[in-house]
PDB file of C-alpha atoms in Angstrom:
ATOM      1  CA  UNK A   1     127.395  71.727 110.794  1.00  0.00           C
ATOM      2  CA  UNK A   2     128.105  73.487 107.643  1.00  0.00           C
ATOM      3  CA  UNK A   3     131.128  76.158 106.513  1.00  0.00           C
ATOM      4  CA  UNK A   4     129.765  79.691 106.510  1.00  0.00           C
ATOM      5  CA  UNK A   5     130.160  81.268 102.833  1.00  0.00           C
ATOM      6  CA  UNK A   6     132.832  83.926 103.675  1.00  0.00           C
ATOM      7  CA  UNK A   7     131.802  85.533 100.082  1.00  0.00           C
ATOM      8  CA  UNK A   8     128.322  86.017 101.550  1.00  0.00           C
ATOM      9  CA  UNK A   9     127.163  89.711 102.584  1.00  0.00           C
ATOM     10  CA  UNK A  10     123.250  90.735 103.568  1.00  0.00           C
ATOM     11  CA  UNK A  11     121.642  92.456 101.447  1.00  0.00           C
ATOM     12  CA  UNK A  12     121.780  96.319 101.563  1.00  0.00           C
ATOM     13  CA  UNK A  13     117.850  96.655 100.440  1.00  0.00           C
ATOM     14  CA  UNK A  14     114.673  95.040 101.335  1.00  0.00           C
ATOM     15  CA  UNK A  15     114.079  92.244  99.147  1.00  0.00           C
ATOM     16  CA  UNK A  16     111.509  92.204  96.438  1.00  0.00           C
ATOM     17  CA  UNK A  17     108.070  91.054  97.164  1.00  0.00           C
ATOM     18  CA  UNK A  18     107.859  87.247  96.836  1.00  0.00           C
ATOM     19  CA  UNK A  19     104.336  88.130  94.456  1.00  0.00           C
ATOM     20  CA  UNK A  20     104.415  91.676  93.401  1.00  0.00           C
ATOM     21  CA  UNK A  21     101.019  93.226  94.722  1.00  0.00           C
ATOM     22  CA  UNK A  22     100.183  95.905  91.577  1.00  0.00           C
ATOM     23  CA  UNK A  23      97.359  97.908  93.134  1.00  0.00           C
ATOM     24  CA  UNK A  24      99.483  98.330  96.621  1.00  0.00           C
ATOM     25  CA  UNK A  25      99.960  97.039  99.553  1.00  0.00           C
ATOM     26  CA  UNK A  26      97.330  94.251 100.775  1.00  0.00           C
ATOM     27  CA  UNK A  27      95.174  96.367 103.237  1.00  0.00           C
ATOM     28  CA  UNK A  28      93.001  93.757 104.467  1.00  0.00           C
ATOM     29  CA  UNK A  29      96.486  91.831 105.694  1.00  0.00           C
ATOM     30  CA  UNK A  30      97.838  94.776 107.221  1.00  0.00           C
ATOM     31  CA  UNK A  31      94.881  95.866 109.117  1.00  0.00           C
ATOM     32  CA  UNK A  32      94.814  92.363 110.421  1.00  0.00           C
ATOM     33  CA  UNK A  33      97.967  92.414 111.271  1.00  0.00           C
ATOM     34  CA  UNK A  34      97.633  95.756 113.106  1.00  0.00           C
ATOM     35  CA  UNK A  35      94.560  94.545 115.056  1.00  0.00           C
ATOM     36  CA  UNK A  36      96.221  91.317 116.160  1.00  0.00           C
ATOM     37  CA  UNK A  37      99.542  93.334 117.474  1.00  0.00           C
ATOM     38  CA  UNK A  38      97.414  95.939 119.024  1.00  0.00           C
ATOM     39  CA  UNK A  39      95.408  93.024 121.185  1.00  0.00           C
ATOM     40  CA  UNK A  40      98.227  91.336 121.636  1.00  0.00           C
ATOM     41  CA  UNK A  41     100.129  94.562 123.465  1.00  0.00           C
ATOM     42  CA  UNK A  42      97.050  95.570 124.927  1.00  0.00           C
ATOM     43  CA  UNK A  43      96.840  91.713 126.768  1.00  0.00           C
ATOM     44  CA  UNK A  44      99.947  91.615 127.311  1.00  0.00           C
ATOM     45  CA  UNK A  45     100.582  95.437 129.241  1.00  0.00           C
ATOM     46  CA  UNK A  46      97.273  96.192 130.960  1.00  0.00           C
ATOM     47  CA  UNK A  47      95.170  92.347 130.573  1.00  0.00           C
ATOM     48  CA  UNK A  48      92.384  93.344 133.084  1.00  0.00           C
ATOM     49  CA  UNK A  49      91.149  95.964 130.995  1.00  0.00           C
ATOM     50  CA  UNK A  50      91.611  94.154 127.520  1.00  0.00           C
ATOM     51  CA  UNK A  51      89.479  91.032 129.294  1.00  0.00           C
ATOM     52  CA  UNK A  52      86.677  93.537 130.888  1.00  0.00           C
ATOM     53  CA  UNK A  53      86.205  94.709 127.106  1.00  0.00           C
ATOM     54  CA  UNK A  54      85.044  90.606 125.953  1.00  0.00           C
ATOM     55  CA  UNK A  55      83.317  90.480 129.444  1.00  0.00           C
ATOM     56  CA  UNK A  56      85.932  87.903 130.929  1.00  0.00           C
ATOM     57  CA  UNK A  57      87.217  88.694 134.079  1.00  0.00           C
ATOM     58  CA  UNK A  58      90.293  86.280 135.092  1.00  0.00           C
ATOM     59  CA  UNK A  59      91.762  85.040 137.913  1.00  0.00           C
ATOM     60  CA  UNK A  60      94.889  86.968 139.419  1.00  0.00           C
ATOM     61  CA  UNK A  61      96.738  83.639 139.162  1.00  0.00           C
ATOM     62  CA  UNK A  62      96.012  83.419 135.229  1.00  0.00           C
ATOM     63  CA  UNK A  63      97.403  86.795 134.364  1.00  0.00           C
ATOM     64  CA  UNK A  64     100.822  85.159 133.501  1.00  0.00           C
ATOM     65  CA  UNK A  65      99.327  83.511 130.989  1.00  0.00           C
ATOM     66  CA  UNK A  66      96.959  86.102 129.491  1.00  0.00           C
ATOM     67  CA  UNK A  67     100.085  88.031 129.469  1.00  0.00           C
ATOM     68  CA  UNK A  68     101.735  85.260 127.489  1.00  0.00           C
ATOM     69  CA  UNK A  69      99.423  84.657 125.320  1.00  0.00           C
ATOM     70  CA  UNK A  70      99.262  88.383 124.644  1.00  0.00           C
ATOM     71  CA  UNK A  71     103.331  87.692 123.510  1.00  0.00           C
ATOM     72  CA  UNK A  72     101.581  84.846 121.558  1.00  0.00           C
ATOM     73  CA  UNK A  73      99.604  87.084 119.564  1.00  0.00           C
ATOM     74  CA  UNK A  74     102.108  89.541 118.911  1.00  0.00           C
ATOM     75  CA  UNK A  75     104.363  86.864 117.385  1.00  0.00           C
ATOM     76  CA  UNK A  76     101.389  85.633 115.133  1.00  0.00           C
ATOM     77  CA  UNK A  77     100.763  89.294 113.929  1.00  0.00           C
ATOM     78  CA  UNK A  78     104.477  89.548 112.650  1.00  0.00           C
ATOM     79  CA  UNK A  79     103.292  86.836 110.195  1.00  0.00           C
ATOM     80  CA  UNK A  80     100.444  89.405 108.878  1.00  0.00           C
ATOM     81  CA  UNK A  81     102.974  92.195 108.658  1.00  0.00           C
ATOM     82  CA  UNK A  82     105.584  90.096 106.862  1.00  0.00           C
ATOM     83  CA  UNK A  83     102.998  88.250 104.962  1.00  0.00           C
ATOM     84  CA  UNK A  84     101.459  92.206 104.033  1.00  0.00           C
ATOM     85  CA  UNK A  85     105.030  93.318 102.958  1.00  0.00           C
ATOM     86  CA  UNK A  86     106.071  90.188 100.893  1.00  0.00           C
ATOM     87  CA  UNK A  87     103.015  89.821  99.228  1.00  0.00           C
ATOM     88  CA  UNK A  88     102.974  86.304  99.834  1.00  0.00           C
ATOM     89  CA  UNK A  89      99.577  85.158  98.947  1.00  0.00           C
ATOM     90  CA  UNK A  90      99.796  81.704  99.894  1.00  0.00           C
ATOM     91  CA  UNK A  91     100.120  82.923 103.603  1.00  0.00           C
ATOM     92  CA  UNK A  92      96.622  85.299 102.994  1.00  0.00           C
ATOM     93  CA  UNK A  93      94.365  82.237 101.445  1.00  0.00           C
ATOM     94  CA  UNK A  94      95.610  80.024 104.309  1.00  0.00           C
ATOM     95  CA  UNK A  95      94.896  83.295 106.799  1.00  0.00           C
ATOM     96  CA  UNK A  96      91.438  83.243 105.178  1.00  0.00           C
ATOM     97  CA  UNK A  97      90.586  79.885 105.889  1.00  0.00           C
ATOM     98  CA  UNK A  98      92.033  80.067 109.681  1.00  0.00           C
ATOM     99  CA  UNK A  99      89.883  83.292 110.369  1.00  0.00           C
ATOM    100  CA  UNK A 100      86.688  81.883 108.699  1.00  0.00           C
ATOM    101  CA  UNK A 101      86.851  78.950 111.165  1.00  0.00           C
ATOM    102  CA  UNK A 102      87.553  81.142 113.835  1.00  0.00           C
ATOM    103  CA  UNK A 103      83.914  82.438 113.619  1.00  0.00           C
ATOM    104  CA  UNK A 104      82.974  78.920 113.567  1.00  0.00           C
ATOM    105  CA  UNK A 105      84.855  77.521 117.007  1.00  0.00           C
ATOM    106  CA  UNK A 106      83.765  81.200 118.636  1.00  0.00           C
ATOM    107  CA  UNK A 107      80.230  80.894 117.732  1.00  0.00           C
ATOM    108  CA  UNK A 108      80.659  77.149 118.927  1.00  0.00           C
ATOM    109  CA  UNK A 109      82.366  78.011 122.169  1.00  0.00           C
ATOM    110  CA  UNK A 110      79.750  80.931 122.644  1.00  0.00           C
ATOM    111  CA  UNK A 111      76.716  77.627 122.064  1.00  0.00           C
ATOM    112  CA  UNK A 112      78.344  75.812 124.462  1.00  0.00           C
ATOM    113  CA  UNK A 113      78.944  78.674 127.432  1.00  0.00           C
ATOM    114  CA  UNK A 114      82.961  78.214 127.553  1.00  0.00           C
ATOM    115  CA  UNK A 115      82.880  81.947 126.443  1.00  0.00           C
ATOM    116  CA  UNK A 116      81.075  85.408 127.009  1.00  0.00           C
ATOM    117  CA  UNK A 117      78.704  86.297 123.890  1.00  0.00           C
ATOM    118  CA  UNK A 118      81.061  89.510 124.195  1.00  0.00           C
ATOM    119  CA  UNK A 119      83.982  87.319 121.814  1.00  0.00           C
ATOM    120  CA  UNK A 120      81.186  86.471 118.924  1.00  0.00           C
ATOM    121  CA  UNK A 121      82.327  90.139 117.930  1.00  0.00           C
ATOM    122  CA  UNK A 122      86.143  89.115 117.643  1.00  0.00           C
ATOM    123  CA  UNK A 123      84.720  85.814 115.508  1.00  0.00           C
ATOM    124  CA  UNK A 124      82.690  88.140 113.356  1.00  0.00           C
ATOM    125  CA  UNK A 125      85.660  90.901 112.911  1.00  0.00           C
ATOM    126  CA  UNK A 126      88.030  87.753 111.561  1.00  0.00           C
ATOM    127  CA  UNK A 127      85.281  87.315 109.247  1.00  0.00           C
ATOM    128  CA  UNK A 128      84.771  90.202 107.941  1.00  0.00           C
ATOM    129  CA  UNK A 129      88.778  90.524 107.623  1.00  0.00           C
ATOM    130  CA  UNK A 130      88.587  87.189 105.840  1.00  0.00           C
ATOM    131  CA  UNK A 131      85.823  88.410 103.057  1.00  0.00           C
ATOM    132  CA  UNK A 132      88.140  91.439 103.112  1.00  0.00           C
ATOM    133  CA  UNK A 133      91.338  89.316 102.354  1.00  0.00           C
ATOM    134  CA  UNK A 134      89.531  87.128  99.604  1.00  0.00           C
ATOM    135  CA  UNK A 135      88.262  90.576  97.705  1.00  0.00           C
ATOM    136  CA  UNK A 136      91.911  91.970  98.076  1.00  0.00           C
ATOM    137  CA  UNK A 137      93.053  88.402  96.808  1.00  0.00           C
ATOM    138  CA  UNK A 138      90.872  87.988  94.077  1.00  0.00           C
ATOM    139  CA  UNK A 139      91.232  91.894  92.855  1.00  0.00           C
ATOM    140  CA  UNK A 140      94.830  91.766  93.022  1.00  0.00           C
ATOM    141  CA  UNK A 141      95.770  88.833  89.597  1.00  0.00           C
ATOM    142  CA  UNK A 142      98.584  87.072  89.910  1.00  0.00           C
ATOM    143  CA  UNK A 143     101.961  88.985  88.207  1.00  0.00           C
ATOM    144  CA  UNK A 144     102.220  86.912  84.988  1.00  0.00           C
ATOM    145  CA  UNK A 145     105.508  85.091  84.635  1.00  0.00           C
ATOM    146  CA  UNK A 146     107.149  84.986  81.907  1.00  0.00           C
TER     147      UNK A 146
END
């Protein structure tokens, strides 16, 4: 275990973005982020009606879970928001890739039955999000260091 610092003190203001982002804040990650938190209450409050939406009715024995994985979801949105108000564009190229292969294992599941034709619109909203995110990323240069 190590000593605490006793000279240490939090910082007063919110720290600097990790990579500037000139133009503003990175919509594309926000939105995201905003979608994701809004599903993720919306499973996790009232899941019957965010299910009947996709056309996938559950079992009352599974609503535990739905609700969990609604508290799931919420927890990965935090990384959009934090990732949107850092600037941290590693985390928004590695989102990219994640939500272009979501369209990929949707549109796979969707071949293969295990889910309602209903979700190839979440697969196809993570990719537009993703061509979003790479147009943000790419219209957004790098702050030059010095």
């Amino acid at each position: 275990m190590t000593d605490s610092d006793p000279e240490w003190r939090a910082p007063v203001e919110a720290p600097t973005p990790v990579t500037p982002v000139p133009f503003g804040k990175p919509w594309s990650i926000w939105a995201w982020g905003a979608l994701l938190s809004t599903a993720g209450l919306a499973l996790a409050i009232s899941p019957d009606a965010a299910l009947h939406l996709l056309k996938s009715p559950v079992e009352p024995t599974s609503l535990p879970w739905v609700r969990f994985c609604g508290l799931l979801l919420l927890a990965y949105a935090m990384g959009y928001h934090v990732a949107g108000w850092t600037g941290q564009r590693t985390y928004m190229r590695a989102s990219v890739v994640l939500r272009v292969l979501s369209l990929v294992v949707i549109g796979a599941f969707v071949l293969l039955d295990w889910l309602p034709k209903a979700w190839l619109a979440v697969g196809l909203a993570d990719f537009a999000g993703a061509v979003w995110t790479t147009l943000e990323l790419r219209w957004r240069p790098k702050p030059k260091t010095a």
